[in-house]
Amino acid sequence: MREPGPPMLPLVLEGIGFSAGGRDILSGIDLVLEAGPRTVILGPNGAGKSVLMRICHGLLAPTSGRVLWSHRERPGEPRRQAMVFQRPVLLRRSVLGNLTFALAVVGVPHYEREARAVAALGRVGLAAHARRPARVLSGGEQQRLALARAWMLEPEVLFLDEPTANLDPGAVREIEAIVQSIHASGTKVVMVTHNLGQARRLGDEVVFLDRGRIVERSAIDRFFRTPATAQADAFLKGELPWH
Amino acid sequence: MSTFGAVFGEAFRLIGALDLALLDIVWLSLRVSLSAVLISTVVALPFGAALAVTRFPGRDALVVTVNALLGLPAVVVGLAIYLLLSRAGPLGTFGILFTPAAMVVAQAVLIFPLIAALARQAVADAWREYAEQMRSLGAGPVASSLALLHDLRFSLVTIVLAAFGRAIAEVGAVMIVGGNIDGVTRVMTTAIALETSKGDLPLALGLGIVLLGIVLLLNVGAHLLKERAQRHHA
């Protein structure tokens, strides 16, 4: 069901800078995101992780530099990238209605919507909740619905901005399992997280940001075992005091 | 008819007896104001939502203008519509001056800024929460506006009710464009004004009581609807 067409990836960021209110939030970001490996963006609070992700996804325009997709999305085309936010925004309608709305927005014909939405709910274990109002779901269920909404469109890239912050451990496990399945189905996963255990479980590579700059990029094992920079070392020691 | 109590007694007797003249006036009031609210709502809600979710040059000026028109005096609207609809006016060929249609037009214009400004505010507040998600999904201004109006439907009911309250309670605009013609364009407010000045206090008071009752009933209905919806959607 994925839109035919040339792949969007790799995504190339060239000299990206972003400032707001006279403060530089990102500067000199050069980054290439390839299809395949799951990329985890780590860094201390205020490093600019979420801003970087929003620039990739097109929600923010960089103050300087260029965002180059291999194949550019044109306005009006169904989106081939999706994002799941820390706090999912669900519409005040049924669980199923939230999904059929997202399908309608990208131009899926009326007769296909319900079947696709029901299938998407099944994949995240929410089939039994289809007719309930979305806003009465628990936090974990709401996030699963947000994942179903993103996954349903079979995006080439999925951006996740701390998708399990403030969720209980059971819900976190469910979310992580879904993210694994989404990756397994062929979607590139790019994730910001504060949970280092989660980064290890879900990541293949780390992009480490500090004060608006990328200071290190390496495979996940190497990053945790032998960080190459003093900043990453300090970050890991600070986050994992028992190291 | 001279004492306060006697006036009230006679007013309730008129209501209780379903006085035909009184019923006609009430019915015309409801028809005119409900039509005006319906027409104005259909245009003003999407207009207000669009003002909230889109950015274009001159948008801020438009928002300020719509907000300023919240305080539009009914008589000024009446006068403007009168000039437009009068024989020599640009819309004079329709020949609707001094008919209920002209009153509907006047009230619809009067409450348009009220619905548009309050809807814009409600949608703009919600938009802060929704904007990123909507853009991420690829929803354009039209889909976003409609989705927000749908999500805010229970708050919008209150806005539309306020507009209905303003429409059915105003006297200046319908007086000017309707002319308060007995049996044709006489509505509750113009009748109250006239009967009071004539000294027929029971009819005026009876109409006043009916007017209050209608507004109260509508608000009770809206309140119950909202309560139920909030329980359902959390």
Tab-separated table of C-alpha atoms in Angstrom:
chain	number	residue	atom	x	y	z
A	1	MET	CA	0.000	0.000	0.000
A	2	ARG	CA	3.035	2.287	0.224
A	3	GLU	CA	2.968	4.977	-2.416
A	4	PRO	CA	5.157	3.907	-5.275
A	5	GLY	CA	7.978	6.254	-6.054
A	6	PRO	CA	11.648	6.789	-5.426
A	7	PRO	CA	12.816	6.397	-1.826
A	8	MET	CA	12.966	9.551	0.318
A	9	LEU	CA	16.038	8.407	2.207
A	10	PRO	CA	18.805	9.178	2.751
A	11	LEU	CA	18.002	12.428	4.529
A	12	VAL	CA	20.892	14.882	4.421
A	13	LEU	CA	21.132	17.826	6.821
A	14	GLU	CA	23.665	20.416	5.709
A	15	GLY	CA	24.922	23.051	8.128
A	16	ILE	CA	21.634	23.243	10.001
A	17	GLY	CA	21.321	26.049	12.520
A	18	PHE	CA	18.274	27.079	14.493
A	19	SER	CA	17.898	30.045	16.752
A	20	ALA	CA	14.911	31.394	18.600
A	21	GLY	CA	14.660	34.472	20.744
A	22	GLY	CA	18.327	35.316	20.118
A	23	ARG	CA	19.472	31.957	21.433
A	24	ASP	CA	21.217	29.386	19.266
A	25	ILE	CA	19.497	26.061	19.806
A	26	LEU	CA	21.252	24.181	17.007
A	27	SER	CA	24.362	25.088	15.055
A	28	GLY	CA	26.472	23.472	12.380
A	29	ILE	CA	24.497	20.244	12.204
A	30	ASP	CA	25.662	17.956	9.397
A	31	LEU	CA	23.921	14.618	9.437
A	32	VAL	CA	23.011	11.875	7.010
A	33	LEU	CA	20.226	9.496	7.968
A	34	GLU	CA	20.239	6.305	5.898
A	35	ALA	CA	17.478	3.757	5.508
A	36	GLY	CA	17.858	0.790	7.797
A	37	PRO	CA	19.499	1.266	11.185
A	38	ARG	CA	17.391	2.574	14.034
A	39	THR	CA	18.832	5.932	15.047
A	40	VAL	CA	18.575	7.138	18.640
A	41	ILE	CA	19.218	10.800	19.375
A	42	LEU	CA	20.645	11.233	22.862
A	43	GLY	CA	21.800	14.244	24.793
A	44	PRO	CA	21.274	16.284	27.937
A	45	ASN	CA	18.163	18.385	28.470
A	46	GLY	CA	18.154	21.418	26.216
A	47	ALA	CA	20.641	19.917	23.766
A	48	GLY	CA	18.190	20.536	20.919
A	49	LYS	CA	17.076	16.943	20.287
A	50	SER	CA	13.389	17.641	19.782
A	51	VAL	CA	14.093	20.710	17.667
A	52	LEU	CA	16.392	18.684	15.438
A	53	MET	CA	13.694	16.091	14.970
A	54	ARG	CA	11.063	18.734	14.153
A	55	ILE	CA	13.382	20.211	11.542
A	56	CYS	CA	13.847	16.766	9.970
A	57	HIS	CA	10.076	16.222	9.934
A	58	GLY	CA	9.413	19.660	8.474
A	59	LEU	CA	7.539	21.120	11.439
A	60	LEU	CA	10.215	23.774	11.948
A	61	ALA	CA	12.213	25.565	9.296
A	62	PRO	CA	15.917	25.837	10.085
A	63	THR	CA	17.361	29.329	10.459
A	64	SER	CA	20.307	28.277	8.338
A	65	GLY	CA	21.358	25.233	6.362
A	66	ARG	CA	19.411	22.823	4.205
A	67	VAL	CA	17.240	19.747	4.729
A	68	LEU	CA	17.630	17.522	1.694
A	69	TRP	CA	15.504	14.461	1.191
A	70	SER	CA	16.581	12.184	-1.615
A	71	HIS	CA	13.035	12.531	-2.941
A	72	ARG	CA	11.195	15.631	-1.819
A	73	GLU	CA	7.595	15.429	-0.688
A	74	ARG	CA	5.336	17.684	-2.656
A	75	PRO	CA	2.425	19.501	-1.028
A	76	GLY	CA	-0.760	17.509	-1.475
A	77	GLU	CA	1.003	14.163	-1.716
A	78	PRO	CA	0.323	11.647	1.031
A	79	ARG	CA	3.020	11.978	3.645
A	80	ARG	CA	5.663	9.256	3.642
A	81	GLN	CA	7.079	10.238	6.989
A	82	ALA	CA	5.280	10.297	10.312
A	83	MET	CA	5.932	11.499	13.832
A	84	VAL	CA	4.709	10.354	17.215
A	85	PHE	CA	4.930	12.948	19.962
A	86	GLN	CA	5.556	12.667	23.663
A	87	ARG	CA	1.916	13.537	24.284
A	88	PRO	CA	-0.274	12.161	21.516
A	89	VAL	CA	-2.933	14.542	20.241
A	90	LEU	CA	-6.077	12.520	19.686
A	91	LEU	CA	-9.289	13.890	18.289
A	92	ARG	CA	-12.475	13.871	20.359
A	93	ARG	CA	-14.006	11.043	18.420
A	94	SER	CA	-13.832	7.274	18.533
A	95	VAL	CA	-10.578	5.322	18.431
A	96	LEU	CA	-11.503	4.126	14.953
A	97	GLY	CA	-12.559	7.634	13.947
A	98	ASN	CA	-9.094	8.947	14.743
A	99	LEU	CA	-7.615	6.513	12.243
A	100	THR	CA	-10.181	7.030	9.499
A	101	PHE	CA	-9.626	10.790	9.840
A	102	ALA	CA	-5.889	10.361	9.236
A	103	LEU	CA	-6.635	8.175	6.209
A	104	ALA	CA	-9.114	10.711	4.830
A	105	VAL	CA	-6.523	13.481	5.172
A	106	VAL	CA	-4.100	11.651	2.900
A	107	GLY	CA	-6.799	10.882	0.372
A	108	VAL	CA	-7.527	7.202	1.022
A	109	PRO	CA	-10.931	6.513	-0.551
A	110	HIS	CA	-13.891	6.174	1.783
A	111	TYR	CA	-14.547	2.460	1.211
A	112	GLU	CA	-10.982	1.470	2.141
A	113	ARG	CA	-10.672	3.467	5.341
A	114	GLU	CA	-12.503	1.381	7.888
A	115	ALA	CA	-10.843	-1.909	6.920
A	116	ARG	CA	-7.392	-0.368	7.040
A	117	ALA	CA	-8.108	1.322	10.359
A	118	VAL	CA	-9.414	-1.896	11.900
A	119	ALA	CA	-6.323	-3.770	10.710
A	120	ALA	CA	-4.077	-1.068	12.182
A	121	LEU	CA	-5.861	-1.318	15.538
A	122	GLY	CA	-5.363	-5.066	15.522
A	123	ARG	CA	-1.626	-4.669	15.108
A	124	VAL	CA	-1.335	-2.548	18.261
A	125	GLY	CA	-3.799	-4.608	20.290
A	126	LEU	CA	-6.585	-2.025	20.402
A	127	ALA	CA	-9.155	-3.832	18.252
A	128	ALA	CA	-11.499	-4.226	21.216
A	129	HIS	CA	-11.500	-0.466	21.831
A	130	ALA	CA	-12.461	0.632	18.307
A	131	ARG	CA	-15.752	2.271	19.288
A	132	ARG	CA	-14.593	3.924	22.526
A	133	PRO	CA	-13.882	7.644	22.635
A	134	ALA	CA	-10.142	8.024	22.084
A	135	ARG	CA	-9.641	10.469	24.932
A	136	VAL	CA	-10.797	8.039	27.603
A	137	LEU	CA	-8.023	5.554	26.799
A	138	SER	CA	-5.133	5.198	29.250
A	139	GLY	CA	-1.853	6.965	28.499
A	140	GLY	CA	-0.264	3.818	27.125
A	141	GLU	CA	-3.294	3.005	24.989
A	142	GLN	CA	-3.363	6.550	23.621
A	143	GLN	CA	0.274	6.245	22.612
A	144	ARG	CA	-0.406	2.877	20.973
A	145	LEU	CA	-3.220	4.515	19.031
A	146	ALA	CA	-0.821	7.283	17.957
A	147	LEU	CA	1.606	4.594	16.779
A	148	ALA	CA	-1.157	2.809	14.907
A	149	ARG	CA	-2.072	6.106	13.225
A	150	ALA	CA	1.527	6.622	12.126
A	151	TRP	CA	2.149	2.998	11.125
A	152	MET	CA	-1.099	2.679	9.182
A	153	LEU	CA	0.278	5.021	6.512
A	154	GLU	CA	3.338	2.787	6.117
A	155	PRO	CA	5.787	5.645	6.360
A	156	GLU	CA	9.314	5.357	5.073
A	157	VAL	CA	10.534	7.201	8.161
A	158	LEU	CA	8.987	7.367	11.623
A	159	PHE	CA	10.159	10.020	14.081
A	160	LEU	CA	9.504	9.312	17.752
A	161	ASP	CA	9.886	12.113	20.299
A	162	GLU	CA	10.195	10.470	23.716
A	163	PRO	CA	7.233	8.199	23.046
A	164	THR	CA	7.323	6.490	26.442
A	165	ALA	CA	7.976	9.421	28.774
A	166	ASN	CA	5.567	9.314	31.734
A	167	LEU	CA	4.292	5.804	30.988
A	168	ASP	CA	4.344	2.867	33.375
A	169	PRO	CA	6.747	-0.023	32.693
A	170	GLY	CA	4.086	-2.319	31.241
A	171	ALA	CA	2.998	0.310	28.747
A	172	VAL	CA	6.637	1.052	27.890
A	173	ARG	CA	7.193	-2.622	26.978
A	174	GLU	CA	4.133	-2.626	24.730
A	175	ILE	CA	5.239	0.544	22.983
A	176	GLU	CA	8.741	-0.803	22.461
A	177	ALA	CA	7.387	-4.029	20.967
A	178	ILE	CA	5.302	-2.014	18.516
A	179	VAL	CA	8.294	0.139	17.557
A	180	GLN	CA	10.254	-3.057	16.870
A	181	SER	CA	7.468	-4.339	14.635
A	182	ILE	CA	7.307	-1.035	12.774
A	183	HIS	CA	11.046	-1.253	12.163
A	184	ALA	CA	10.725	-4.875	11.101
A	185	SER	CA	8.076	-3.880	8.556
A	186	GLY	CA	10.679	-1.755	6.786
A	187	THR	CA	10.284	1.705	8.311
A	188	LYS	CA	13.323	3.740	9.315
A	189	VAL	CA	12.982	4.652	13.020
A	190	VAL	CA	14.506	7.840	14.432
A	191	MET	CA	13.923	8.326	18.141
A	192	VAL	CA	14.652	10.811	20.886
A	193	THR	CA	14.665	9.231	24.319
A	194	HIS	CA	15.850	9.947	27.834
A	195	ASN	CA	15.695	6.295	28.753
A	196	LEU	CA	19.150	4.809	28.151
A	197	GLY	CA	17.904	1.252	28.630
A	198	GLN	CA	15.396	1.934	25.892
A	199	ALA	CA	18.103	3.415	23.677
A	200	ARG	CA	20.059	0.174	24.026
A	201	ARG	CA	17.013	-2.003	23.382
A	202	LEU	CA	15.715	-0.064	20.394
A	203	GLY	CA	18.741	1.616	18.864
A	204	ASP	CA	21.326	0.531	16.325
A	205	GLU	CA	23.248	3.773	16.322
A	206	VAL	CA	23.472	6.885	18.468
A	207	VAL	CA	23.604	10.520	17.458
A	208	PHE	CA	24.781	12.379	20.538
A	209	LEU	CA	23.899	16.066	20.805
A	210	ASP	CA	25.336	18.512	23.277
A	211	ARG	CA	24.508	22.233	23.366
A	212	GLY	CA	23.108	22.250	19.873
A	213	ARG	CA	25.931	20.382	18.195
A	214	ILE	CA	26.460	16.781	17.179
A	215	VAL	CA	29.522	15.725	19.144
A	216	GLU	CA	29.463	12.004	18.526
A	217	ARG	CA	27.861	9.424	16.296
A	218	SER	CA	28.554	5.752	16.695
A	219	ALA	CA	27.130	2.254	16.886
A	220	ILE	CA	25.044	1.702	19.996
A	221	ASP	CA	27.382	-0.804	21.699
A	222	ARG	CA	30.445	1.270	21.185
A	223	PHE	CA	28.726	4.413	22.411
A	224	PHE	CA	27.794	2.809	25.715
A	225	ARG	CA	31.045	0.868	26.155
A	226	THR	CA	33.643	3.384	25.008
A	227	PRO	CA	32.240	6.838	24.310
A	228	ALA	CA	34.694	8.747	22.137
A	229	THR	CA	34.126	12.188	23.599
A	230	ALA	CA	34.375	13.651	27.060
A	231	GLN	CA	30.838	15.081	26.776
A	232	ALA	CA	29.322	11.685	25.993
A	233	ASP	CA	31.319	10.112	28.777
A	234	ALA	CA	30.101	12.730	31.244
A	235	PHE	CA	26.524	12.321	29.983
A	236	LEU	CA	26.606	8.542	30.442
A	237	LYS	CA	28.173	8.860	33.904
A	238	GLY	CA	25.580	11.419	34.874
A	239	GLU	CA	22.691	9.325	33.613
A	240	LEU	CA	24.087	6.031	34.863
A	241	PRO	CA	25.766	6.892	38.165
A	242	TRP	CA	26.699	3.236	38.842
A	243	HIS	CA	29.090	3.122	35.882
B	1	MET	CA	-54.527	47.058	35.821
B	2	SER	CA	-52.977	49.591	38.109
B	3	THR	CA	-51.193	47.444	40.628
B	4	PHE	CA	-48.042	45.503	40.109
B	5	GLY	CA	-49.648	42.202	41.120
B	6	ALA	CA	-52.607	42.676	38.808
B	7	VAL	CA	-50.255	43.216	35.874
B	8	PHE	CA	-48.452	39.960	36.609
B	9	GLY	CA	-51.764	38.137	37.049
B	10	GLU	CA	-53.052	39.343	33.709
B	11	ALA	CA	-49.708	38.525	32.023
B	12	PHE	CA	-49.837	34.908	33.221
B	13	ARG	CA	-53.515	34.687	32.236
B	14	LEU	CA	-52.554	35.698	28.669
B	15	ILE	CA	-49.806	33.094	28.552
B	16	GLY	CA	-52.036	30.445	30.105
B	17	ALA	CA	-54.881	31.185	27.725
B	18	LEU	CA	-52.450	30.840	24.797
B	19	ASP	CA	-53.543	34.249	23.563
B	20	LEU	CA	-53.402	34.093	19.786
B	21	ALA	CA	-51.833	37.517	19.257
B	22	LEU	CA	-49.162	36.647	21.798
B	23	LEU	CA	-48.456	33.259	20.209
B	24	ASP	CA	-48.112	34.801	16.746
B	25	ILE	CA	-45.557	37.246	18.030
B	26	VAL	CA	-43.591	34.535	19.856
B	27	TRP	CA	-43.635	32.287	16.800
B	28	LEU	CA	-42.360	35.044	14.503
B	29	SER	CA	-39.585	35.902	16.969
B	30	LEU	CA	-38.445	32.302	17.080
B	31	ARG	CA	-38.584	31.919	13.302
B	32	VAL	CA	-36.618	35.082	12.647
B	33	SER	CA	-33.942	34.559	15.284
B	34	LEU	CA	-33.466	30.841	14.637
B	35	SER	CA	-33.096	31.481	10.907
B	36	ALA	CA	-30.592	34.251	11.578
B	37	VAL	CA	-28.593	32.018	13.928
B	38	LEU	CA	-28.632	29.139	11.455
B	39	ILE	CA	-27.422	31.272	8.549
B	40	SER	CA	-24.825	33.118	10.580
B	41	THR	CA	-23.479	29.960	12.223
B	42	VAL	CA	-22.965	28.135	8.945
B	43	VAL	CA	-20.764	30.964	7.701
B	44	ALA	CA	-19.195	32.299	10.898
B	45	LEU	CA	-17.903	29.027	12.376
B	46	PRO	CA	-15.733	28.059	9.377
B	47	PHE	CA	-14.711	31.706	9.018
B	48	GLY	CA	-13.599	31.910	12.658
B	49	ALA	CA	-11.782	28.570	12.449
B	50	ALA	CA	-10.000	29.596	9.270
B	51	LEU	CA	-8.870	32.821	10.946
B	52	ALA	CA	-7.403	30.721	13.752
B	53	VAL	CA	-5.481	28.160	11.705
B	54	THR	CA	-4.234	30.140	8.711
B	55	ARG	CA	-1.622	32.863	8.345
B	56	PHE	CA	-1.957	35.476	5.615
B	57	PRO	CA	-1.187	39.180	5.230
B	58	GLY	CA	-3.836	41.274	6.905
B	59	ARG	CA	-4.995	38.458	9.131
B	60	ASP	CA	-4.246	40.308	12.366
B	61	ALA	CA	-6.148	43.369	11.147
B	62	LEU	CA	-9.095	41.133	10.305
B	63	VAL	CA	-9.012	39.506	13.744
B	64	VAL	CA	-8.981	42.896	15.470
B	65	THR	CA	-11.843	44.095	13.267
B	66	VAL	CA	-13.997	41.051	13.990
B	67	ASN	CA	-13.282	41.373	17.708
B	68	ALA	CA	-14.143	45.078	17.631
B	69	LEU	CA	-17.455	44.310	15.923
B	70	LEU	CA	-18.454	42.238	18.958
B	71	GLY	CA	-19.741	45.472	20.417
B	72	LEU	CA	-21.689	46.392	17.312
B	73	PRO	CA	-24.835	48.332	18.332
B	74	ALA	CA	-27.991	46.711	16.986
B	75	VAL	CA	-29.433	50.020	15.796
B	76	VAL	CA	-26.335	50.677	13.683
B	77	VAL	CA	-26.690	47.277	12.025
B	78	GLY	CA	-30.368	48.059	11.513
B	79	LEU	CA	-29.539	51.367	9.912
B	80	ALA	CA	-26.898	49.862	7.617
B	81	ILE	CA	-29.199	47.067	6.464
B	82	TYR	CA	-32.017	49.579	6.067
B	83	LEU	CA	-29.850	51.671	3.729
B	84	LEU	CA	-28.830	48.597	1.733
B	85	LEU	CA	-32.376	47.264	1.396
B	86	SER	CA	-34.281	50.510	0.896
B	87	ARG	CA	-35.753	51.121	-2.563
B	88	ALA	CA	-32.850	53.351	-3.582
B	89	GLY	CA	-30.230	51.134	-1.963
B	90	PRO	CA	-27.970	48.669	-3.779
B	91	LEU	CA	-30.092	45.692	-2.667
B	92	GLY	CA	-33.398	47.520	-3.004
B	93	THR	CA	-34.488	45.389	-5.956
B	94	PHE	CA	-35.091	42.436	-3.628
B	95	GLY	CA	-37.915	44.393	-2.065
B	96	ILE	CA	-37.592	42.721	1.317
B	97	LEU	CA	-37.479	45.825	3.525
B	98	PHE	CA	-40.196	45.658	6.216
B	99	THR	CA	-40.509	41.868	5.865
B	100	PRO	CA	-39.309	39.101	8.196
B	101	ALA	CA	-36.585	38.327	5.633
B	102	ALA	CA	-35.007	41.735	6.243
B	103	MET	CA	-35.102	41.043	9.991
B	104	VAL	CA	-33.337	37.733	9.469
B	105	VAL	CA	-30.636	39.482	7.442
B	106	ALA	CA	-30.166	42.172	10.084
B	107	GLN	CA	-29.915	39.709	12.966
B	108	ALA	CA	-27.593	37.403	11.021
B	109	VAL	CA	-25.261	40.331	10.373
B	110	LEU	CA	-25.515	41.463	13.982
B	111	ILE	CA	-24.440	38.121	15.459
B	112	PHE	CA	-21.886	37.183	12.817
B	113	PRO	CA	-18.961	38.906	14.604
B	114	LEU	CA	-20.014	37.357	17.909
B	115	ILE	CA	-19.909	33.798	16.563
B	116	ALA	CA	-16.816	34.367	14.416
B	117	ALA	CA	-14.769	36.066	17.144
B	118	LEU	CA	-15.610	33.568	19.893
B	119	ALA	CA	-15.146	30.587	17.557
B	120	ARG	CA	-11.800	31.966	16.434
B	121	GLN	CA	-10.680	32.300	20.040
B	122	ALA	CA	-11.786	28.768	20.944
B	123	VAL	CA	-10.153	27.246	17.861
B	124	ALA	CA	-6.954	29.276	18.308
B	125	ASP	CA	-6.590	28.032	21.893
B	126	ALA	CA	-7.040	24.413	20.824
B	127	TRP	CA	-4.808	24.909	17.785
B	128	ARG	CA	-1.772	25.383	20.014
B	129	GLU	CA	-2.232	21.772	21.083
B	130	TYR	CA	-3.203	20.393	17.667
B	131	ALA	CA	-1.031	22.299	15.205
B	132	GLU	CA	2.036	20.056	15.075
B	133	GLN	CA	0.002	16.869	14.980
B	134	MET	CA	-2.214	18.167	12.172
B	135	ARG	CA	0.726	19.298	10.093
B	136	SER	CA	2.482	16.013	10.760
B	137	LEU	CA	-0.546	14.126	9.446
B	138	GLY	CA	-0.505	16.336	6.368
B	139	ALA	CA	-3.831	18.012	7.141
B	140	GLY	CA	-4.295	21.327	5.355
B	141	PRO	CA	-6.197	24.348	6.689
B	142	VAL	CA	-9.591	23.054	5.554
B	143	ALA	CA	-9.259	19.579	7.095
B	144	SER	CA	-7.716	21.068	10.252
B	145	SER	CA	-10.451	23.677	10.659
B	146	LEU	CA	-13.226	21.141	10.254
B	147	ALA	CA	-11.564	18.685	12.638
B	148	LEU	CA	-11.160	21.386	15.281
B	149	LEU	CA	-14.741	22.602	14.915
B	150	HIS	CA	-15.855	19.010	15.367
B	151	ASP	CA	-13.659	18.538	18.435
B	152	LEU	CA	-14.886	21.786	19.991
B	153	ARG	CA	-18.535	21.166	19.114
B	154	PHE	CA	-19.773	21.312	22.702
B	155	SER	CA	-18.050	24.625	23.440
B	156	LEU	CA	-19.376	25.993	20.170
B	157	VAL	CA	-22.936	25.183	21.241
B	158	THR	CA	-22.523	27.724	24.035
B	159	ILE	CA	-21.290	30.324	21.568
B	160	VAL	CA	-24.197	29.724	19.218
B	161	LEU	CA	-26.601	29.984	22.161
B	162	ALA	CA	-25.103	33.293	23.193
B	163	ALA	CA	-25.630	34.464	19.633
B	164	PHE	CA	-29.248	33.306	19.710
B	165	GLY	CA	-29.708	35.152	22.983
B	166	ARG	CA	-28.354	38.320	21.440
B	167	ALA	CA	-30.527	37.924	18.331
B	168	ILE	CA	-33.837	37.259	20.046
B	169	ALA	CA	-33.263	39.953	22.664
B	170	GLU	CA	-32.239	42.801	20.388
B	171	VAL	CA	-34.785	45.417	19.469
B	172	GLY	CA	-33.003	48.139	17.479
B	173	ALA	CA	-32.244	46.269	14.263
B	174	VAL	CA	-35.604	44.517	13.813
B	175	MET	CA	-37.418	47.722	14.680
B	176	ILE	CA	-35.662	49.625	11.889
B	177	VAL	CA	-35.706	47.034	9.095
B	178	GLY	CA	-38.951	45.300	10.109
B	179	GLY	CA	-40.957	48.341	10.987
B	180	ASN	CA	-42.903	46.615	13.805
B	181	ILE	CA	-45.919	46.029	11.576
B	182	ASP	CA	-48.720	44.310	13.482
B	183	GLY	CA	-49.116	40.693	12.385
B	184	VAL	CA	-46.247	40.932	9.881
B	185	THR	CA	-42.997	42.012	11.452
B	186	ARG	CA	-43.883	42.465	15.106
B	187	VAL	CA	-41.632	40.353	17.294
B	188	MET	CA	-41.414	40.012	21.066
B	189	THR	CA	-38.947	42.827	21.676
B	190	THR	CA	-40.588	45.378	19.413
B	191	ALA	CA	-43.972	44.412	20.817
B	192	ILE	CA	-42.744	44.868	24.374
B	193	ALA	CA	-41.390	48.310	23.514
B	194	LEU	CA	-44.621	49.321	21.818
B	195	GLU	CA	-47.070	47.865	24.354
B	196	THR	CA	-45.153	49.424	27.205
B	197	SER	CA	-45.309	52.848	25.627
B	198	LYS	CA	-49.025	52.306	24.929
B	199	GLY	CA	-49.592	51.260	28.521
B	200	ASP	CA	-50.655	47.649	27.786
B	201	LEU	CA	-48.382	46.322	30.480
B	202	PRO	CA	-49.839	42.777	30.809
B	203	LEU	CA	-49.117	41.915	27.161
B	204	ALA	CA	-45.648	43.461	27.391
B	205	LEU	CA	-44.874	41.605	30.591
B	206	GLY	CA	-46.329	38.348	29.268
B	207	LEU	CA	-44.038	38.587	26.276
B	208	GLY	CA	-41.111	39.398	28.547
B	209	ILE	CA	-41.796	36.306	30.634
B	210	VAL	CA	-42.040	34.108	27.529
B	211	LEU	CA	-38.785	35.592	26.213
B	212	LEU	CA	-36.994	34.797	29.458
B	213	GLY	CA	-38.486	31.316	29.517
B	214	ILE	CA	-37.286	30.518	26.005
B	215	VAL	CA	-33.754	31.672	26.719
B	216	LEU	CA	-33.714	29.746	29.993
B	217	LEU	CA	-35.004	26.535	28.400
B	218	LEU	CA	-32.398	26.689	25.647
B	219	ASN	CA	-29.622	27.122	28.147
B	220	VAL	CA	-30.839	24.231	30.261
B	221	GLY	CA	-30.854	22.075	27.148
B	222	ALA	CA	-27.359	23.141	26.154
B	223	HIS	CA	-26.067	22.547	29.658
B	224	LEU	CA	-27.446	19.008	29.763
B	225	LEU	CA	-26.025	18.267	26.319
B	226	LYS	CA	-22.599	19.488	27.357
B	227	GLU	CA	-22.627	17.542	30.622
B	228	ARG	CA	-23.480	14.336	28.818
B	229	ALA	CA	-20.821	14.904	26.183
B	230	GLN	CA	-18.141	15.641	28.738
B	231	ARG	CA	-18.921	12.480	30.661
B	232	HIS	CA	-18.709	10.517	27.427
B	233	HIS	CA	-15.482	11.988	26.078
B	234	ALA	CA	-13.639	12.632	29.376
